Every structure is written in C-alpha cells, then in structure tokens.
mmCIF file of C-alpha atoms in Angstrom:
data_model
loop_
_atom_site.group_PDB
_atom_site.id
_atom_site.type_symbol
_atom_site.label_atom_id
_atom_site.label_comp_id
_atom_site.label_asym_id
_atom_site.label_seq_id
_atom_site.Cartn_x
_atom_site.Cartn_y
_atom_site.Cartn_z
ATOM 1 C CA UNK A 278 5.765 14.732 -7.531
ATOM 2 C CA UNK A 279 6.999 16.650 -10.555
ATOM 3 C CA UNK A 280 4.670 18.618 -12.845
ATOM 4 C CA UNK A 281 5.427 16.067 -15.577
ATOM 5 C CA UNK A 282 4.399 13.142 -13.346
ATOM 6 C CA UNK A 283 1.089 14.777 -12.407
ATOM 7 C CA UNK A 284 0.406 15.638 -16.050
ATOM 8 C CA UNK A 285 1.071 12.008 -16.979
ATOM 9 C CA UNK A 286 -1.394 10.787 -14.332
ATOM 10 C CA UNK A 287 -4.026 13.178 -15.648
ATOM 11 C CA UNK A 288 -3.601 11.896 -19.199
ATOM 12 C CA UNK A 289 -3.522 8.282 -18.049
ATOM 13 C CA UNK A 290 -6.833 8.552 -16.200
ATOM 14 C CA UNK A 291 -8.591 11.075 -18.396
ATOM 15 C CA UNK A 292 -11.003 8.675 -20.115
ATOM 16 C CA UNK A 293 -11.735 6.641 -16.995
ATOM 17 C CA UNK A 294 -12.425 9.580 -14.694
ATOM 18 C CA UNK A 295 -13.984 12.016 -17.141
ATOM 19 C CA UNK A 296 -17.679 12.184 -16.765
ATOM 20 C CA UNK A 297 -18.505 12.520 -13.108
ATOM 21 C CA UNK A 298 -20.066 15.432 -11.308
ATOM 22 C CA UNK A 299 -20.830 16.523 -7.781
ATOM 23 C CA UNK A 300 -24.123 18.267 -6.999
ATOM 24 C CA UNK A 301 -24.890 18.532 -10.702
ATOM 25 C CA UNK A 302 -21.527 20.054 -11.703
ATOM 26 C CA UNK A 303 -18.791 18.301 -13.662
ATOM 27 C CA UNK A 304 -15.327 18.249 -12.175
ATOM 28 C CA UNK A 305 -12.172 18.324 -14.332
ATOM 29 C CA UNK A 306 -9.971 15.238 -14.206
ATOM 30 C CA UNK A 307 -6.936 17.376 -13.371
ATOM 31 C CA UNK A 308 -8.711 18.747 -10.288
ATOM 32 C CA UNK A 309 -9.787 15.266 -9.138
ATOM 33 C CA UNK A 310 -6.240 13.958 -9.428
ATOM 34 C CA UNK A 311 -4.738 17.012 -7.729
ATOM 35 C CA UNK A 312 -7.204 16.834 -4.830
ATOM 36 C CA UNK A 313 -6.469 13.138 -4.273
ATOM 37 C CA UNK A 314 -2.689 13.619 -4.484
ATOM 38 C CA UNK A 315 -2.792 16.583 -2.102
ATOM 39 C CA UNK A 316 -4.694 14.563 0.481
ATOM 40 C CA UNK A 317 -2.221 11.660 0.248
ATOM 41 C CA UNK A 318 0.779 13.981 0.476
ATOM 42 C CA UNK A 319 -0.549 15.964 3.446
ATOM 43 C CA UNK A 320 -1.606 12.913 5.504
ATOM 44 C CA UNK A 321 -4.281 15.134 7.034
ATOM 45 C CA UNK A 322 -8.075 15.208 7.186
ATOM 46 C CA UNK A 323 -10.244 15.561 4.099
ATOM 47 C CA UNK A 324 -11.840 18.874 5.111
ATOM 48 C CA UNK A 325 -8.619 20.982 4.986
ATOM 49 C CA UNK A 326 -7.912 19.594 1.514
ATOM 50 C CA UNK A 327 -11.411 20.604 0.441
ATOM 51 C CA UNK A 328 -10.933 24.116 1.833
ATOM 52 C CA UNK A 329 -7.719 24.440 -0.185
ATOM 53 C CA UNK A 330 -9.527 23.741 -3.472
ATOM 54 C CA UNK A 331 -12.927 25.159 -2.616
ATOM 55 C CA UNK A 332 -14.806 21.838 -2.569
ATOM 56 C CA UNK A 333 -16.687 19.945 0.122
ATOM 57 C CA UNK A 334 -15.334 17.137 2.294
ATOM 58 C CA UNK A 335 -17.637 14.664 0.520
ATOM 59 C CA UNK A 336 -16.205 15.772 -2.830
ATOM 60 C CA UNK A 337 -12.659 15.167 -1.553
ATOM 61 C CA UNK A 338 -13.743 11.703 -0.391
ATOM 62 C CA UNK A 339 -15.180 10.928 -3.838
ATOM 63 C CA UNK A 340 -11.992 12.136 -5.558
ATOM 64 C CA UNK A 341 -9.825 9.917 -3.369
ATOM 65 C CA UNK A 342 -11.972 6.842 -4.017
ATOM 66 C CA UNK A 343 -12.083 7.431 -7.771
ATOM 67 C CA UNK A 344 -8.428 8.264 -8.318
ATOM 68 C CA UNK A 345 -6.979 5.553 -6.060
ATOM 69 C CA UNK A 346 -9.327 2.989 -7.589
ATOM 70 C CA UNK A 347 -8.212 3.951 -11.102
ATOM 71 C CA UNK A 348 -4.536 3.772 -10.117
ATOM 72 C CA UNK A 349 -4.965 0.347 -8.570
ATOM 73 C CA UNK A 350 -6.663 -1.012 -11.689
ATOM 74 C CA UNK A 351 -3.592 0.054 -13.679
ATOM 75 C CA UNK A 352 -1.029 -1.242 -11.168
ATOM 76 C CA UNK A 353 0.036 -4.192 -13.330
ATOM 77 C CA UNK A 354 1.301 -1.824 -16.007
ATOM 78 C CA UNK A 355 3.967 -0.329 -13.739
ATOM 79 C CA UNK A 356 5.842 -3.354 -12.502
ATOM 80 C CA UNK A 357 9.601 -3.245 -12.933
ATOM 81 C CA UNK A 358 10.909 -6.591 -11.741
ATOM 82 C CA UNK A 359 14.357 -6.318 -13.302
ATOM 83 C CA UNK A 360 14.874 -2.948 -11.602
ATOM 84 C CA UNK A 361 13.825 -4.449 -8.259
ATOM 85 C CA UNK A 362 16.344 -7.266 -8.640
ATOM 86 C CA UNK A 363 19.117 -4.788 -9.444
ATOM 87 C CA UNK A 364 18.116 -2.568 -6.525
ATOM 88 C CA UNK A 365 18.098 -5.414 -4.021
ATOM 89 C CA UNK A 366 21.492 -6.458 -5.386
ATOM 90 C CA UNK A 367 22.958 -3.368 -3.695
ATOM 91 C CA UNK A 368 21.544 -4.523 -0.341
ATOM 92 C CA UNK A 369 21.874 -8.312 -0.305
ATOM 93 C CA UNK A 370 23.892 -10.996 -2.058
ATOM 94 C CA UNK A 371 20.781 -13.117 -2.700
ATOM 95 C CA UNK A 372 20.101 -12.974 -6.480
ATOM 96 C CA UNK A 373 16.791 -12.088 -8.177
ATOM 97 C CA UNK A 374 15.061 -10.667 -5.094
ATOM 98 C CA UNK A 375 11.878 -8.866 -6.119
ATOM 99 C CA UNK A 376 10.579 -7.706 -2.752
ATOM 100 C CA UNK A 377 10.235 -8.151 1.008
ATOM 101 C CA UNK A 378 6.896 -8.942 2.625
ATOM 102 C CA UNK A 379 5.417 -8.224 6.053
ATOM 103 C CA UNK A 380 2.041 -7.359 7.596
ATOM 104 C CA UNK A 381 0.476 -4.338 9.293
ATOM 105 C CA UNK A 382 -2.821 -3.603 11.057
ATOM 106 C CA UNK A 383 -5.105 -0.832 9.766
ATOM 107 C CA UNK A 384 -7.900 0.305 12.094
ATOM 108 C CA UNK A 385 -11.437 -0.099 10.695
ATOM 109 C CA UNK A 386 -15.022 0.302 11.821
ATOM 110 C CA UNK A 387 -16.702 -2.858 13.054
ATOM 111 C CA UNK A 388 -18.230 -4.527 9.954
ATOM 112 C CA UNK A 389 -21.935 -5.336 9.923
ATOM 113 C CA UNK A 390 -21.215 -8.995 9.123
ATOM 114 C CA UNK A 391 -19.001 -11.200 11.310
ATOM 115 C CA UNK A 392 -17.316 -8.339 13.198
ATOM 116 C CA UNK A 393 -15.506 -10.758 15.531
ATOM 117 C CA UNK A 394 -13.429 -11.872 12.517
ATOM 118 C CA UNK A 395 -11.794 -8.432 12.460
ATOM 119 C CA UNK A 396 -11.237 -8.083 16.230
ATOM 120 C CA UNK A 397 -7.500 -8.352 16.890
ATOM 121 C CA UNK A 398 -5.665 -9.440 20.038
ATOM 122 C CA UNK A 399 -5.318 -5.809 21.195
ATOM 123 C CA UNK A 400 -9.094 -5.402 21.354
ATOM 124 C CA UNK A 401 -9.866 -3.178 18.351
ATOM 125 C CA UNK A 402 -11.099 -3.876 14.825
ATOM 126 C CA UNK A 403 -8.487 -3.930 12.092
ATOM 127 C CA UNK A 404 -7.401 -5.409 8.788
ATOM 128 C CA UNK A 405 -4.183 -7.399 8.889
ATOM 129 C CA UNK A 406 -2.815 -6.341 5.507
ATOM 130 C CA UNK A 407 0.122 -7.967 3.761
ATOM 131 C CA UNK A 408 2.547 -5.640 2.021
ATOM 132 C CA UNK A 409 5.319 -6.372 -0.474
ATOM 133 C CA UNK A 410 7.814 -3.582 -1.134
ATOM 134 C CA UNK A 411 10.815 -3.141 -3.416
ATOM 135 C CA UNK A 412 14.336 -1.947 -2.541
ATOM 136 C CA UNK A 413 13.129 1.675 -2.386
ATOM 137 C CA UNK A 414 10.232 0.894 -0.003
ATOM 138 C CA UNK A 415 7.681 1.295 -2.812
ATOM 139 C CA UNK A 416 4.635 -0.979 -2.523
ATOM 140 C CA UNK A 417 4.442 -3.620 -5.240
ATOM 141 C CA UNK A 418 1.636 -5.528 -6.889
ATOM 142 C CA UNK A 419 2.922 -9.021 -7.573
ATOM 143 C CA UNK A 420 1.855 -12.648 -7.782
ATOM 144 C CA UNK A 421 3.461 -15.982 -6.989
ATOM 145 C CA UNK A 422 4.158 -16.553 -10.685
ATOM 146 C CA UNK A 423 6.629 -13.654 -10.960
ATOM 147 C CA UNK A 424 10.272 -14.655 -11.598
ATOM 148 C CA UNK A 425 12.617 -14.245 -8.647
ATOM 149 C CA UNK A 426 12.223 -14.348 -4.889
ATOM 150 C CA UNK A 427 10.157 -12.650 -2.225
ATOM 151 C CA UNK A 428 11.784 -12.408 1.216
ATOM 152 C CA UNK A 429 9.866 -12.672 4.479
ATOM 153 C CA UNK A 430 10.420 -13.058 8.204
ATOM 154 C CA UNK A 431 10.205 -16.278 10.188
ATOM 155 C CA UNK A 432 6.480 -15.801 10.753
ATOM 156 C CA UNK A 433 5.729 -16.566 7.100
ATOM 157 C CA UNK A 434 5.027 -20.117 5.852
ATOM 158 C CA UNK A 435 7.471 -21.813 3.510
ATOM 159 C CA UNK A 436 6.653 -21.360 -0.185
ATOM 160 C CA UNK A 437 8.554 -22.172 -3.364
ATOM 161 C CA UNK A 438 8.817 -18.423 -4.115
ATOM 162 C CA UNK A 439 9.283 -17.144 -0.531
ATOM 163 C CA UNK A 440 12.643 -17.174 1.283
ATOM 164 C CA UNK A 441 12.496 -16.975 5.083
ATOM 165 C CA UNK A 442 15.317 -17.210 7.678
ATOM 166 C CA UNK A 443 16.761 -20.640 8.397
ATOM 167 C CA UNK A 444 15.715 -21.826 11.834
ATOM 168 C CA UNK A 445 18.331 -23.518 14.029
ATOM 169 C CA UNK A 446 21.248 -22.926 11.677
ATOM 170 C CA UNK A 447 23.910 -25.638 11.539
ATOM 171 C CA UNK A 448 26.490 -24.174 9.149
ATOM 172 C CA UNK A 449 28.340 -20.983 8.264
ATOM 173 C CA UNK A 450 26.471 -20.915 4.937
ATOM 174 C CA UNK A 451 23.108 -20.842 6.702
ATOM 175 C CA UNK A 452 24.344 -18.104 9.037
ATOM 176 C CA UNK A 453 25.503 -16.081 6.033
ATOM 177 C CA UNK A 454 22.138 -16.571 4.313
ATOM 178 C CA UNK A 455 20.285 -15.299 7.391
ATOM 179 C CA UNK A 456 22.553 -12.245 7.540
ATOM 180 C CA UNK A 457 21.958 -11.453 3.855
ATOM 181 C CA UNK A 458 18.231 -12.109 4.166
ATOM 182 C CA UNK A 459 17.883 -9.907 7.249
ATOM 183 C CA UNK A 460 19.802 -7.022 5.677
ATOM 184 C CA UNK A 461 16.768 -6.207 3.521
ATOM 185 C CA UNK A 462 14.267 -5.904 6.370
ATOM 186 C CA UNK A 463 14.770 -2.162 6.807
ATOM 187 C CA UNK A 464 13.018 -1.575 3.468
ATOM 188 C CA UNK A 465 9.725 -3.145 4.550
ATOM 189 C CA UNK A 466 9.887 -1.399 7.934
ATOM 190 C CA UNK A 467 10.294 1.923 6.141
ATOM 191 C CA UNK A 468 7.345 1.157 3.850
ATOM 192 C CA UNK A 469 5.097 0.210 6.772
ATOM 193 C CA UNK A 470 6.172 3.344 8.633
ATOM 194 C CA UNK A 471 5.125 5.508 5.686
ATOM 195 C CA UNK A 472 1.749 3.763 5.415
ATOM 196 C CA UNK A 473 1.087 4.273 9.117
ATOM 197 C CA UNK A 474 1.929 7.954 8.687
ATOM 198 C CA UNK A 475 -0.637 8.189 5.868
ATOM 199 C CA UNK A 476 -3.261 6.560 8.079
ATOM 200 C CA UNK A 477 -2.592 8.804 11.074
ATOM 201 C CA UNK A 478 -5.540 10.966 9.964
ATOM 202 C CA UNK A 479 -7.864 8.081 10.809
ATOM 203 C CA UNK A 480 -8.422 7.795 14.563
ATOM 204 C CA UNK A 481 -10.628 4.893 15.519
ATOM 205 C CA UNK A 482 -13.817 6.923 15.574
ATOM 206 C CA UNK A 483 -13.204 8.042 11.958
ATOM 207 C CA UNK A 484 -11.716 4.842 10.517
ATOM 208 C CA UNK A 485 -13.162 3.242 7.392
ATOM 209 C CA UNK A 486 -14.774 -0.064 6.540
ATOM 210 C CA UNK A 487 -12.614 -2.995 5.326
ATOM 211 C CA UNK A 488 -13.169 -2.484 1.569
ATOM 212 C CA UNK A 489 -12.228 1.223 1.778
ATOM 213 C CA UNK A 490 -9.032 0.579 3.748
ATOM 214 C CA UNK A 491 -7.963 -2.212 1.415
ATOM 215 C CA UNK A 492 -8.462 -0.033 -1.660
ATOM 216 C CA UNK A 493 -6.559 2.855 -0.103
ATOM 217 C CA UNK A 494 -3.553 0.751 0.923
ATOM 218 C CA UNK A 495 -3.371 -1.052 -2.422
ATOM 219 C CA UNK A 496 -3.387 2.239 -4.288
ATOM 220 C CA UNK A 497 -0.754 3.770 -2.026
#
C-alpha cells in the first residue's frame, strides 16, 4: 500500500480507534493500523510482527481485531458497483456483472456449542464461507438488492440476482452463455487463493473460533 493509502486509513479510523491502551499504556492509531497491515501483508505469525514493532503477541492480536473490525464496519462506504460492471465487461459479454461468488473452508477450533455443526466431510472443523469478488479479485460486501448480476457455479441455487450455468444446454445461445459465464471464474479462484495464503499462518492447532475467522475474512 502507498504512504497516502495508509495515511488515509489512519485518518479514517482515528476517532474509532483512539482511546485504547495495552498494559496501561495508550497506543497511537497509526501504530495500530501499521501493525495490523504488516501482519496481513506478511501472512506470518503474530509474534514476528510484534518483534518488528516492539510489542507483545497479544498486542498484535488486539490491533488486528480492532483494525479489521473498524474496516468491516465501514465496508459499505467503499462499494464501486459501476466500476465492477465496467471491469467485468473486459472479461465477459454478460452486462452489469457485479461479482462472482464461491465458497471456501477456513479451519477453526471446535466450538463449545454444537461442534458437530462445524465438522466437515474431511473430518476437521471449519467455516464454509461464501465470498463475492469483483473483476480484480477484490472481496466485495454486497446484498441481493444491488443492481446487476452476481455469477456463480452450478452448485449455487437459482436466484433472481444470481446467474449460474445452464444445465443440459439445447441451443448455441445457451452454450455461448455458459462460455461467457465461465470466463469469469478465474477471478474468484484467484481471490480464494489469496485468502488461503493469508490463512496459512493458522495450522489447525492455532486456528481461531468461528466469530474471529468470520471477522478476519470479511475485513480482508
């Protein structure tokens, strides 16, 4: 990220993040934001990030929770639907496409309540998280009321706002639609690949609880 972008994030979150301290000491907003961004960029463990800035692992953890939570609460203010439609126009001939959706599993600790609900078919606990990304593989925050279309694979149910491949095509037009629809799939695969890279620092013995993983993915 550029110096200008980081400065903008500091100013944006200044009031929300300001008074908080660790072990009786206040911590500047700029340092909180920088610590959180460094951890996300490095895709490493929290302790090396703490060593870099001279703070404890628990302080790094608190910075990540605070900063990502603040970013997520402001997510609605950064939507650019017209730009998404233009971007997808360079990939597919389907008009007004806002994003492509797919799912990924994020490893978690077994929850205290109803753990069997989170046990997947491969035998470990995870959250099956749905992701929507734009033409540049950036995660989006969107709702079903947004104008335009969301694309998905054949595993998704039919919705008035969701376009999935035509099963058992019977015409050249349907074949062409499936080709155009499938041409966008690389974007969501790239986005999921990046998220999995960010979560590589969480082996199963160190993975988080459901609410922490959800907050982290939404903010990413």
